[in-house]
């Protein structure tokens, strides 16, 4: 039997414990598949005394996480999280020490992925991050390798399980956002501070990683246009349903002559699209290649088992020696693409206004649309809400997004509007 | 720039031409991703004169396909097809010559995969076959690598695009099998001799490959229980719909204490299952892992572009040096599992009988079920068909399959039955 791959593990939260459990429970199978054993040899976490349900006494304990880089190991697995701080320090020090690095840390990759890829390439060591996007779904591998023969025109998907759990529960039960969020928090599907999830930041981190792999461009998290689901009403979901759509928070990245376009936004997804059937905390990613057509990858986007499964898959690749440049090509070969102007994009939009129930409001909205050059496909006005407002929902014909933006600008500050309008894109 | 990976290509049909087009159109991108150019240097096909829409003059032409193994190439790509004959001869000779081998030939792998894997391992060369299963979908990679950390309990999916095209068209248009098959043939979605597809053999070839990767067992095509969709009626699809199901031809492989179970059979798929939404020639594969949960891979299962995309993905892996044992572990480490007895399986079944419209028939069927220990969940009898028969559709409670088989055995030869009963399994 070949020599074991020795692993040092930083972070013993849910996923860290999961990695130990996967390696324990599937030991024989993993050894056969990897061609050699994969052994955790050292661990580091904040609290040594905490009961994690796994026996840690067989591992060397390292108090100072960053010094795991010097443990007697071949690979360091980082499951601490956070874009900077200890995680980044450990990544830099590990790669500088000429060891492999595996991480589930999307925030760190979104901000520092290119630097770390360069360091890994310089060291001739692996930097792998399957668990950073879409949990257990092998979509990093799917893009880096499975779809590698294709020019990818677009990659998009449901990248945040918390949001999808909330939206699909709102949909199934006809309930409003705040109420369902509270329930998701009670069930452990949403954090106490949920803003990274519900405001789209987490999905944007993941999208920037997918975009880089799909298009061969340097990661550009700063160019992602981000919004979330905080202002979504049960009524929006009901209107969408009446029109043949479901609402999903979708991250979309597209590369064309205008540059690289990246956006996380609530979308109306046609009922016959596979993403419309993705419910609960499930994630799904679609890649559109110029030869392969539409590929869909779907599965559990988070959680102990799925995320640990992805981390260990990376370790198996490393044990097999089957790895190469982290972003599929050398970091210096990645193109730098300017951010595309969303105004130039064409599409159909859903707009919803909460308006005062009085004469002339509809005319005001219709005039703003007309004056901005937005062509209306359908308009529904529903009776008064509890707060005296009336909902007006519009679906536009296909047109440039700048016209929609201009129409909303015209309506800004209008006395007729109660609260911010809701603008969703229709997935085409 | 590193040295090019030199490719010899056997077979210039749809997929062979597609491979050349992918390498031409995406040349720059593929070179960046592979780290070096991938160059076709020699080709062989039956008819040199045939116009294939690609310029062949830049490649060496080899008349005797088997001697491509001695061309000045690093890898031979085989797109001839057929389980034995020239394809197998070429595979053996190529690997014996110490060169890599890439194939889309599911029949050859189903019958000779283990021998070829041994030869590849002995030569230290790649044997890759992403295109052999589910066209452009990277499901071989998904199982071999993406889900490698998991014990897989079950792998199943829609593996034949022709059947799914026919079944979903029958469903959408309420038409019968023969009529839709004729139309599929006219459209090029079904072969002139469609039996390999519609009788389930093609799906069974693919299933045996998936099972081997999923369970770490030697390929056992001979143990696949195979049936197709020839006897499916529009009425079956309508009854299934009324009960909340869609009909799909599904290949299922499962490993448990009873051994390895492999079956291609028409199934009732619950409406809320992702496979229920797979229509047309699309393929989809689900793998259930003990940590990752349910993974779904979906995309185009056949056709020039998707299949060529998978072939070139294999070439890119080879160019990168990212390959290992074909079946994820050395061929000699694959377990040999006995075939599980389907009678021991538990599940729910759909049974449909065409019966004579006369007194006592229902009692006869009900008695056969009772005497065999089959518990009936629902029974629907619909009025007479054109031929004077009446359809009786039964859904059973969960129970052992041997009881259902016994009930059908009791009814065999009954004067009341007109034609063979239809037995479908309900996907659980």
PDB file of N, CA, C and O in Angstrom, chain A residues 22 26 29 32-33 136 141 144-145 148-151 214 216 277 290-292 294-299 305-306 309 312 320 322-324 328-329 333, chain B residues 22 26 29 32-33 136 141 144-145 148-151 214 216 277 290-292 294-299 305-306 309 312 320 322-324 328-329 333:
ATOM      1  N   UNK A  22     -16.651  11.217   7.635  1.00  0.00           N
ATOM      2  CA  UNK A  22     -16.573  10.602   6.301  1.00  0.00           C
ATOM      3  C   UNK A  22     -15.340   9.706   6.212  1.00  0.00           C
ATOM      4  O   UNK A  22     -15.422   8.555   5.769  1.00  0.00           O
ATOM      5  N   UNK A  26     -16.179   5.730   5.848  1.00  0.00           N
ATOM      6  CA  UNK A  26     -15.955   5.201   4.493  1.00  0.00           C
ATOM      7  C   UNK A  26     -14.477   4.870   4.266  1.00  0.00           C
ATOM      8  O   UNK A  26     -14.026   4.841   3.123  1.00  0.00           O
ATOM      9  N   UNK A  29     -13.438   2.073   1.661  1.00  0.00           N
ATOM     10  CA  UNK A  29     -13.826   2.486   0.307  1.00  0.00           C
ATOM     11  C   UNK A  29     -12.937   3.617  -0.206  1.00  0.00           C
ATOM     12  O   UNK A  29     -12.480   3.610  -1.363  1.00  0.00           O
ATOM     13  N   UNK A  32      -9.478   2.404  -1.131  1.00  0.00           N
ATOM     14  CA  UNK A  32      -9.472   1.737  -2.436  1.00  0.00           C
ATOM     15  C   UNK A  32      -9.555   2.748  -3.573  1.00  0.00           C
ATOM     16  O   UNK A  32      -8.870   2.649  -4.573  1.00  0.00           O
ATOM     17  N   UNK A  33     -10.429   3.743  -3.406  1.00  0.00           N
ATOM     18  CA  UNK A  33     -10.618   4.707  -4.498  1.00  0.00           C
ATOM     19  C   UNK A  33      -9.428   5.650  -4.633  1.00  0.00           C
ATOM     20  O   UNK A  33      -9.071   6.052  -5.737  1.00  0.00           O
ATOM     21  N   UNK A 136     -22.191  19.769  -1.676  1.00  0.00           N
ATOM     22  CA  UNK A 136     -21.743  18.467  -2.132  1.00  0.00           C
ATOM     23  C   UNK A 136     -21.763  18.264  -3.639  1.00  0.00           C
ATOM     24  O   UNK A 136     -21.267  17.257  -4.132  1.00  0.00           O
ATOM     25  N   UNK A 141     -15.686  20.788 -10.321  1.00  0.00           N
ATOM     26  CA  UNK A 141     -15.149  19.761 -11.212  1.00  0.00           C
ATOM     27  C   UNK A 141     -15.917  19.720 -12.534  1.00  0.00           C
ATOM     28  O   UNK A 141     -15.330  19.541 -13.603  1.00  0.00           O
ATOM     29  N   UNK A 144     -14.549  22.829 -14.380  1.00  0.00           N
ATOM     30  CA  UNK A 144     -13.110  22.794 -14.611  1.00  0.00           C
ATOM     31  C   UNK A 144     -12.734  21.682 -15.581  1.00  0.00           C
ATOM     32  O   UNK A 144     -11.822  21.823 -16.393  1.00  0.00           O
ATOM     33  N   UNK A 145     -13.455  20.546 -15.484  1.00  0.00           N
ATOM     34  CA  UNK A 145     -13.084  19.359 -16.245  1.00  0.00           C
ATOM     35  C   UNK A 145     -14.219  18.858 -17.144  1.00  0.00           C
ATOM     36  O   UNK A 145     -14.033  18.681 -18.346  1.00  0.00           O
ATOM     37  N   UNK A 148     -15.009  21.192 -19.925  1.00  0.00           N
ATOM     38  CA  UNK A 148     -13.810  21.952 -20.330  1.00  0.00           C
ATOM     39  C   UNK A 148     -13.661  22.126 -21.835  1.00  0.00           C
ATOM     40  O   UNK A 148     -12.938  23.013 -22.289  1.00  0.00           O
ATOM     41  N   UNK A 149     -14.333  21.287 -22.624  1.00  0.00           N
ATOM     42  CA  UNK A 149     -14.209  21.393 -24.083  1.00  0.00           C
ATOM     43  C   UNK A 149     -15.038  22.531 -24.655  1.00  0.00           C
ATOM     44  O   UNK A 149     -14.935  22.839 -25.842  1.00  0.00           O
ATOM     45  N   UNK A 150     -15.864  23.154 -23.813  1.00  0.00           N
ATOM     46  CA  UNK A 150     -16.837  24.129 -24.290  1.00  0.00           C
ATOM     47  C   UNK A 150     -16.485  25.575 -23.985  1.00  0.00           C
ATOM     48  O   UNK A 150     -15.969  25.874 -22.910  1.00  0.00           O
ATOM     49  N   UNK A 151     -16.830  26.451 -24.907  1.00  0.00           N
ATOM     50  CA  UNK A 151     -16.968  27.857 -24.552  1.00  0.00           C
ATOM     51  C   UNK A 151     -18.303  27.964 -23.814  1.00  0.00           C
ATOM     52  O   UNK A 151     -19.341  27.547 -24.330  1.00  0.00           O
ATOM     53  N   UNK A 214     -15.824  29.097 -15.505  1.00  0.00           N
ATOM     54  CA  UNK A 214     -16.602  28.946 -16.738  1.00  0.00           C
ATOM     55  C   UNK A 214     -15.976  29.721 -17.888  1.00  0.00           C
ATOM     56  O   UNK A 214     -15.941  29.246 -19.026  1.00  0.00           O
ATOM     57  N   UNK A 216     -12.824  31.372 -17.892  1.00  0.00           N
ATOM     58  CA  UNK A 216     -11.376  31.541 -17.942  1.00  0.00           C
ATOM     59  C   UNK A 216     -10.968  32.975 -17.652  1.00  0.00           C
ATOM     60  O   UNK A 216     -10.011  33.499 -18.217  1.00  0.00           O
ATOM     61  N   UNK A 277     -38.188  23.676 -10.217  1.00  0.00           N
ATOM     62  CA  UNK A 277     -38.539  22.518  -9.396  1.00  0.00           C
ATOM     63  C   UNK A 277     -37.544  22.276  -8.268  1.00  0.00           C
ATOM     64  O   UNK A 277     -37.596  21.250  -7.611  1.00  0.00           O
ATOM     65  N   UNK A 290     -21.120  25.670 -25.707  1.00  0.00           N
ATOM     66  CA  UNK A 290     -21.402  25.799 -27.141  1.00  0.00           C
ATOM     67  C   UNK A 290     -21.485  24.458 -27.860  1.00  0.00           C
ATOM     68  O   UNK A 290     -21.991  24.387 -28.971  1.00  0.00           O
ATOM     69  N   UNK A 291     -21.054  23.383 -27.219  1.00  0.00           N
ATOM     70  CA  UNK A 291     -21.272  22.058 -27.805  1.00  0.00           C
ATOM     71  C   UNK A 291     -22.151  21.178 -26.932  1.00  0.00           C
ATOM     72  O   UNK A 291     -23.009  20.467 -27.427  1.00  0.00           O
ATOM     73  N   UNK A 292     -21.971  21.239 -25.633  1.00  0.00           N
ATOM     74  CA  UNK A 292     -22.689  20.323 -24.750  1.00  0.00           C
ATOM     75  C   UNK A 292     -24.121  20.765 -24.524  1.00  0.00           C
ATOM     76  O   UNK A 292     -24.964  19.965 -24.124  1.00  0.00           O
ATOM     77  N   UNK A 294     -27.107  22.501 -22.486  1.00  0.00           N
ATOM     78  CA  UNK A 294     -27.402  22.850 -21.092  1.00  0.00           C
ATOM     79  C   UNK A 294     -27.125  21.693 -20.151  1.00  0.00           C
ATOM     80  O   UNK A 294     -27.762  20.658 -20.236  1.00  0.00           O
ATOM     81  N   UNK A 295     -26.175  21.903 -19.256  1.00  0.00           N
ATOM     82  CA  UNK A 295     -25.860  20.912 -18.224  1.00  0.00           C
ATOM     83  C   UNK A 295     -26.422  21.386 -16.902  1.00  0.00           C
ATOM     84  O   UNK A 295     -26.284  22.551 -16.548  1.00  0.00           O
ATOM     85  N   UNK A 296     -27.022  20.453 -16.164  1.00  0.00           N
ATOM     86  CA  UNK A 296     -27.565  20.790 -14.849  1.00  0.00           C
ATOM     87  C   UNK A 296     -26.924  19.906 -13.780  1.00  0.00           C
ATOM     88  O   UNK A 296     -26.851  18.692 -13.949  1.00  0.00           O
ATOM     89  N   UNK A 297     -26.481  20.531 -12.707  1.00  0.00           N
ATOM     90  CA  UNK A 297     -25.937  19.823 -11.546  1.00  0.00           C
ATOM     91  C   UNK A 297     -26.790  20.198 -10.340  1.00  0.00           C
ATOM     92  O   UNK A 297     -26.957  21.381 -10.072  1.00  0.00           O
ATOM     93  N   UNK A 298     -27.290  19.226  -9.633  1.00  0.00           N
ATOM     94  CA  UNK A 298     -28.214  19.530  -8.537  1.00  0.00           C
ATOM     95  C   UNK A 298     -27.957  18.652  -7.333  1.00  0.00           C
ATOM     96  O   UNK A 298     -27.617  17.482  -7.478  1.00  0.00           O
ATOM     97  N   UNK A 299     -28.136  19.209  -6.154  1.00  0.00           N
ATOM     98  CA  UNK A 299     -27.968  18.418  -4.936  1.00  0.00           C
ATOM     99  C   UNK A 299     -28.003  19.294  -3.705  1.00  0.00           C
ATOM    100  O   UNK A 299     -28.441  20.448  -3.753  1.00  0.00           O
ATOM    101  N   UNK A 305     -22.815  16.573   5.951  1.00  0.00           N
ATOM    102  CA  UNK A 305     -22.480  15.456   5.070  1.00  0.00           C
ATOM    103  C   UNK A 305     -22.089  15.906   3.667  1.00  0.00           C
ATOM    104  O   UNK A 305     -21.002  15.566   3.173  1.00  0.00           O
ATOM    105  N   UNK A 306     -22.939  16.678   2.991  1.00  0.00           N
ATOM    106  CA  UNK A 306     -22.616  17.093   1.624  1.00  0.00           C
ATOM    107  C   UNK A 306     -21.323  17.901   1.530  1.00  0.00           C
ATOM    108  O   UNK A 306     -20.501  17.670   0.638  1.00  0.00           O
ATOM    109  N   UNK A 309     -18.399  15.709   2.089  1.00  0.00           N
ATOM    110  CA  UNK A 309     -18.232  14.850   0.910  1.00  0.00           C
ATOM    111  C   UNK A 309     -17.381  15.548  -0.150  1.00  0.00           C
ATOM    112  O   UNK A 309     -16.497  14.935  -0.761  1.00  0.00           O
ATOM    113  N   UNK A 312     -13.672  15.819   1.012  1.00  0.00           N
ATOM    114  CA  UNK A 312     -12.957  14.539   0.896  1.00  0.00           C
ATOM    115  C   UNK A 312     -12.752  14.162  -0.577  1.00  0.00           C
ATOM    116  O   UNK A 312     -11.732  13.570  -0.927  1.00  0.00           O
ATOM    117  N   UNK A 320      -4.708  10.793  -5.398  1.00  0.00           N
ATOM    118  CA  UNK A 320      -4.500  10.148  -6.696  1.00  0.00           C
ATOM    119  C   UNK A 320      -3.480  10.896  -7.559  1.00  0.00           C
ATOM    120  O   UNK A 320      -3.094  10.419  -8.626  1.00  0.00           O
ATOM    121  N   UNK A 322      -4.333  13.535  -9.128  1.00  0.00           N
ATOM    122  CA  UNK A 322      -5.114  14.060 -10.244  1.00  0.00           C
ATOM    123  C   UNK A 322      -5.539  15.500  -9.954  1.00  0.00           C
ATOM    124  O   UNK A 322      -6.680  15.766  -9.590  1.00  0.00           O
ATOM    125  N   UNK A 323      -4.609  16.399 -10.079  1.00  0.00           N
ATOM    126  CA  UNK A 323      -4.958  17.808  -9.886  1.00  0.00           C
ATOM    127  C   UNK A 323      -4.045  18.659 -10.749  1.00  0.00           C
ATOM    128  O   UNK A 323      -2.991  18.205 -11.195  1.00  0.00           O
ATOM    129  N   UNK A 324      -4.473  19.873 -10.983  1.00  0.00           N
ATOM    130  CA  UNK A 324      -3.692  20.791 -11.795  1.00  0.00           C
ATOM    131  C   UNK A 324      -3.988  22.212 -11.372  1.00  0.00           C
ATOM    132  O   UNK A 324      -4.341  22.452 -10.212  1.00  0.00           O
ATOM    133  N   UNK A 328      -8.297  25.791 -13.585  1.00  0.00           N
ATOM    134  CA  UNK A 328      -8.308  25.051 -14.850  1.00  0.00           C
ATOM    135  C   UNK A 328      -7.169  25.447 -15.777  1.00  0.00           C
ATOM    136  O   UNK A 328      -6.756  24.680 -16.614  1.00  0.00           O
ATOM    137  N   UNK A 329      -6.691  26.658 -15.641  1.00  0.00           N
ATOM    138  CA  UNK A 329      -5.530  27.102 -16.424  1.00  0.00           C
ATOM    139  C   UNK A 329      -4.664  27.937 -15.492  1.00  0.00           C
ATOM    140  O   UNK A 329      -5.133  28.372 -14.436  1.00  0.00           O
ATOM    141  N   UNK A 333      -2.858  32.941 -17.053  1.00  0.00           N
ATOM    142  CA  UNK A 333      -3.540  32.803 -18.347  1.00  0.00           C
ATOM    143  C   UNK A 333      -5.003  33.236 -18.269  1.00  0.00           C
ATOM    144  O   UNK A 333      -5.688  33.318 -19.286  1.00  0.00           O
TER     145      UNK A 333
ATOM    146  N   UNK B  22     -15.231  20.490 -32.497  1.00  0.00           N
ATOM    147  CA  UNK B  22     -14.962  21.049 -31.163  1.00  0.00           C
ATOM    148  C   UNK B  22     -13.505  21.503 -31.078  1.00  0.00           C
ATOM    149  O   UNK B  22     -13.208  22.628 -30.637  1.00  0.00           O
ATOM    150  N   UNK B  26     -13.050  25.545 -30.706  1.00  0.00           N
ATOM    151  CA  UNK B  26     -12.646  25.973 -29.360  1.00  0.00           C
ATOM    152  C   UNK B  26     -11.143  25.819 -29.140  1.00  0.00           C
ATOM    153  O   UNK B  26     -10.677  25.703 -27.996  1.00  0.00           O
ATOM    154  N   UNK B  29      -9.235  28.127 -26.530  1.00  0.00           N
ATOM    155  CA  UNK B  29      -9.735  27.866 -25.177  1.00  0.00           C
ATOM    156  C   UNK B  29      -9.248  26.514 -24.668  1.00  0.00           C
ATOM    157  O   UNK B  29      -8.807  26.369 -23.515  1.00  0.00           O
ATOM    158  N   UNK B  32      -5.601  26.560 -23.765  1.00  0.00           N
ATOM    159  CA  UNK B  32      -5.364  27.198 -22.469  1.00  0.00           C
ATOM    160  C   UNK B  32      -5.753  26.262 -21.333  1.00  0.00           C
ATOM    161  O   UNK B  32      -5.053  26.143 -20.328  1.00  0.00           O
ATOM    162  N   UNK B  33      -6.902  25.597 -21.488  1.00  0.00           N
ATOM    163  CA  UNK B  33      -7.374  24.744 -20.390  1.00  0.00           C
ATOM    164  C   UNK B  33      -6.553  23.468 -20.266  1.00  0.00           C
ATOM    165  O   UNK B  33      -6.345  22.964 -19.169  1.00  0.00           O
ATOM    166  N   UNK B 136     -23.177  14.152 -23.138  1.00  0.00           N
ATOM    167  CA  UNK B 136     -22.330  15.237 -22.684  1.00  0.00           C
ATOM    168  C   UNK B 136     -22.270  15.422 -21.180  1.00  0.00           C
ATOM    169  O   UNK B 136     -21.467  16.214 -20.681  1.00  0.00           O
ATOM    170  N   UNK B 141     -17.279  11.076 -14.536  1.00  0.00           N
ATOM    171  CA  UNK B 141     -16.441  11.882 -13.645  1.00  0.00           C
ATOM    172  C   UNK B 141     -17.147  12.160 -12.320  1.00  0.00           C
ATOM    173  O   UNK B 141     -16.524  12.143 -11.255  1.00  0.00           O
ATOM    174  N   UNK B 144     -16.842   8.797 -10.480  1.00  0.00           N
ATOM    175  CA  UNK B 144     -15.453   8.376 -10.265  1.00  0.00           C
ATOM    176  C   UNK B 144     -14.737   9.305  -9.293  1.00  0.00           C
ATOM    177  O   UNK B 144     -13.906   8.882  -8.495  1.00  0.00           O
ATOM    178  N   UNK B 145     -15.064  10.604  -9.380  1.00  0.00           N
ATOM    179  CA  UNK B 145     -14.325  11.611  -8.622  1.00  0.00           C
ATOM    180  C   UNK B 145     -15.238  12.437  -7.718  1.00  0.00           C
ATOM    181  O   UNK B 145     -14.991  12.569  -6.529  1.00  0.00           O
ATOM    182  N   UNK B 148     -16.709  10.486  -4.929  1.00  0.00           N
ATOM    183  CA  UNK B 148     -15.810   9.394  -4.531  1.00  0.00           C
ATOM    184  C   UNK B 148     -15.722   9.183  -3.017  1.00  0.00           C
ATOM    185  O   UNK B 148     -15.330   8.114  -2.560  1.00  0.00           O
ATOM    186  N   UNK B 149     -16.088  10.183  -2.237  1.00  0.00           N
ATOM    187  CA  UNK B 149     -15.987  10.036  -0.779  1.00  0.00           C
ATOM    188  C   UNK B 149     -17.129   9.216  -0.201  1.00  0.00           C
ATOM    189  O   UNK B 149     -17.120   8.893   0.982  1.00  0.00           O
ATOM    190  N   UNK B 150     -18.115   8.905  -1.037  1.00  0.00           N
ATOM    191  CA  UNK B 150     -19.348   8.296  -0.550  1.00  0.00           C
ATOM    192  C   UNK B 150     -19.481   6.811  -0.857  1.00  0.00           C
ATOM    193  O   UNK B 150     -19.090   6.359  -1.944  1.00  0.00           O
ATOM    194  N   UNK B 151     -20.077   6.086   0.066  1.00  0.00           N
ATOM    195  CA  UNK B 151     -20.658   4.795  -0.287  1.00  0.00           C
ATOM    196  C   UNK B 151     -21.964   5.117  -1.018  1.00  0.00           C
ATOM    197  O   UNK B 151     -22.807   5.844  -0.495  1.00  0.00           O
ATOM    198  N   UNK B 214     -20.014   3.261  -9.331  1.00  0.00           N
ATOM    199  CA  UNK B 214     -20.697   3.652  -8.095  1.00  0.00           C
ATOM    200  C   UNK B 214     -20.351   2.726  -6.946  1.00  0.00           C
ATOM    201  O   UNK B 214     -20.153   3.170  -5.813  1.00  0.00           O
ATOM    202  N   UNK B 216     -17.881   0.150  -6.964  1.00  0.00           N
ATOM    203  CA  UNK B 216     -16.568  -0.474  -6.910  1.00  0.00           C
ATOM    204  C   UNK B 216     -16.644  -1.960  -7.207  1.00  0.00           C
ATOM    205  O   UNK B 216     -15.909  -2.763  -6.628  1.00  0.00           O
ATOM    206  N   UNK B 277     -39.540  15.504 -14.508  1.00  0.00           N
ATOM    207  CA  UNK B 277     -39.510  16.717 -15.330  1.00  0.00           C
ATOM    208  C   UNK B 277     -38.496  16.631 -16.458  1.00  0.00           C
ATOM    209  O   UNK B 277     -38.228  17.618 -17.128  1.00  0.00           O
ATOM    210  N   UNK B 290     -23.909   8.180   0.888  1.00  0.00           N
ATOM    211  CA  UNK B 290     -24.207   8.149   2.327  1.00  0.00           C
ATOM    212  C   UNK B 290     -23.844   9.448   3.043  1.00  0.00           C
ATOM    213  O   UNK B 290     -24.299   9.675   4.153  1.00  0.00           O
ATOM    214  N   UNK B 291     -23.092  10.322   2.403  1.00  0.00           N
ATOM    215  CA  UNK B 291     -22.877  11.654   2.990  1.00  0.00           C
ATOM    216  C   UNK B 291     -23.444  12.767   2.112  1.00  0.00           C
ATOM    217  O   UNK B 291     -24.021  13.725   2.585  1.00  0.00           O
ATOM    218  N   UNK B 292     -23.290  12.641   0.815  1.00  0.00           N
ATOM    219  CA  UNK B 292     -23.686  13.744  -0.066  1.00  0.00           C
ATOM    220  C   UNK B 292     -25.191  13.782  -0.285  1.00  0.00           C
ATOM    221  O   UNK B 292     -25.731  14.815  -0.682  1.00  0.00           O
ATOM    222  N   UNK B 294     -28.585  13.079  -2.297  1.00  0.00           N
ATOM    223  CA  UNK B 294     -28.984  12.850  -3.686  1.00  0.00           C
ATOM    224  C   UNK B 294     -28.360  13.860  -4.629  1.00  0.00           C
ATOM    225  O   UNK B 294     -28.637  15.043  -4.562  1.00  0.00           O
ATOM    226  N   UNK B 295     -27.521  13.371  -5.538  1.00  0.00           N
ATOM    227  CA  UNK B 295     -26.913  14.205  -6.571  1.00  0.00           C
ATOM    228  C   UNK B 295     -27.610  13.939  -7.888  1.00  0.00           C
ATOM    229  O   UNK B 295     -27.840  12.792  -8.252  1.00  0.00           O
ATOM    230  N   UNK B 296     -27.882  15.007  -8.627  1.00  0.00           N
ATOM    231  CA  UNK B 296     -28.509  14.864  -9.941  1.00  0.00           C
ATOM    232  C   UNK B 296     -27.630  15.500 -11.009  1.00  0.00           C
ATOM    233  O   UNK B 296     -27.171  16.639 -10.844  1.00  0.00           O
ATOM    234  N   UNK B 297     -27.416  14.766 -12.086  1.00  0.00           N
ATOM    235  CA  UNK B 297     -26.677  15.265 -13.258  1.00  0.00           C
ATOM    236  C   UNK B 297     -27.623  15.185 -14.451  1.00  0.00           C
ATOM    237  O   UNK B 297     -28.149  14.114 -14.745  1.00  0.00           O
ATOM    238  N   UNK B 298     -27.787  16.273 -15.159  1.00  0.00           N
ATOM    239  CA  UNK B 298     -28.776  16.273 -16.251  1.00  0.00           C
ATOM    240  C   UNK B 298     -28.260  17.021 -17.462  1.00  0.00           C
ATOM    241  O   UNK B 298     -27.558  18.024 -17.328  1.00  0.00           O
ATOM    242  N   UNK B 299     -28.602  16.553 -18.641  1.00  0.00           N
ATOM    243  CA  UNK B 299     -28.198  17.245 -19.858  1.00  0.00           C
ATOM    244  C   UNK B 299     -28.525  16.429 -21.088  1.00  0.00           C
ATOM    245  O   UNK B 299     -29.305  15.480 -21.038  1.00  0.00           O
ATOM    246  N   UNK B 305     -22.782  17.372 -30.765  1.00  0.00           N
ATOM    247  CA  UNK B 305     -22.103  18.324 -29.885  1.00  0.00           C
ATOM    248  C   UNK B 305     -21.861  17.778 -28.484  1.00  0.00           C
ATOM    249  O   UNK B 305     -20.733  17.771 -27.991  1.00  0.00           O
ATOM    250  N   UNK B 306     -22.916  17.305 -27.808  1.00  0.00           N
ATOM    251  CA  UNK B 306     -22.731  16.810 -26.442  1.00  0.00           C
ATOM    252  C   UNK B 306     -21.763  15.626 -26.365  1.00  0.00           C
ATOM    253  O   UNK B 306     -20.896  15.591 -25.472  1.00  0.00           O
ATOM    254  N   UNK B 309     -18.298  16.788 -26.924  1.00  0.00           N
ATOM    255  CA  UNK B 309     -17.862  17.546 -25.742  1.00  0.00           C
ATOM    256  C   UNK B 309     -17.269  16.611 -24.696  1.00  0.00           C
ATOM    257  O   UNK B 309     -16.228  16.905 -24.082  1.00  0.00           O
ATOM    258  N   UNK B 312     -13.849  15.178 -25.866  1.00  0.00           N
ATOM    259  CA  UNK B 312     -12.766  16.155 -25.759  1.00  0.00           C
ATOM    260  C   UNK B 312     -12.440  16.447 -24.289  1.00  0.00           C
ATOM    261  O   UNK B 312     -11.281  16.694 -23.941  1.00  0.00           O
ATOM    262  N   UNK B 320      -3.723  17.093 -19.520  1.00  0.00           N
ATOM    263  CA  UNK B 320      -3.302  17.634 -18.219  1.00  0.00           C
ATOM    264  C   UNK B 320      -2.564  16.598 -17.373  1.00  0.00           C
ATOM    265  O   UNK B 320      -2.027  16.935 -16.315  1.00  0.00           O
ATOM    266  N   UNK B 322      -4.211  14.371 -15.790  1.00  0.00           N
ATOM    267  CA  UNK B 322      -5.116  14.115 -14.671  1.00  0.00           C
ATOM    268  C   UNK B 322      -5.971  12.884 -14.967  1.00  0.00           C
ATOM    269  O   UNK B 322      -7.148  12.996 -15.326  1.00  0.00           O
ATOM    270  N   UNK B 323      -5.366  11.722 -14.851  1.00  0.00           N
ATOM    271  CA  UNK B 323      -6.160  10.500 -15.026  1.00  0.00           C
ATOM    272  C   UNK B 323      -5.556   9.411 -14.164  1.00  0.00           C
ATOM    273  O   UNK B 323      -4.419   9.506 -13.710  1.00  0.00           O
ATOM    274  N   UNK B 324      -6.352   8.390 -13.928  1.00  0.00           N
ATOM    275  CA  UNK B 324      -5.889   7.267 -13.119  1.00  0.00           C
ATOM    276  C   UNK B 324      -6.628   6.018 -13.549  1.00  0.00           C
ATOM    277  O   UNK B 324      -7.055   5.924 -14.702  1.00  0.00           O
ATOM    278  N   UNK B 328     -11.858   3.995 -11.300  1.00  0.00           N
ATOM    279  CA  UNK B 328     -11.613   4.698 -10.031  1.00  0.00           C
ATOM    280  C   UNK B 328     -10.660   3.951  -9.115  1.00  0.00           C
ATOM    281  O   UNK B 328     -10.011   4.558  -8.282  1.00  0.00           O
ATOM    282  N   UNK B 329     -10.595   2.662  -9.241  1.00  0.00           N
ATOM    283  CA  UNK B 329      -9.622   1.877  -8.454  1.00  0.00           C
ATOM    284  C   UNK B 329      -9.076   0.815  -9.390  1.00  0.00           C
ATOM    285  O   UNK B 329      -9.664   0.552 -10.439  1.00  0.00           O
ATOM    286  N   UNK B 333      -8.946  -4.509  -7.836  1.00  0.00           N
ATOM    287  CA  UNK B 333      -9.533  -4.168  -6.540  1.00  0.00           C
ATOM    288  C   UNK B 333     -11.062  -4.120  -6.607  1.00  0.00           C
ATOM    289  O   UNK B 333     -11.733  -3.982  -5.583  1.00  0.00           O
TER     290      UNK B 333
END
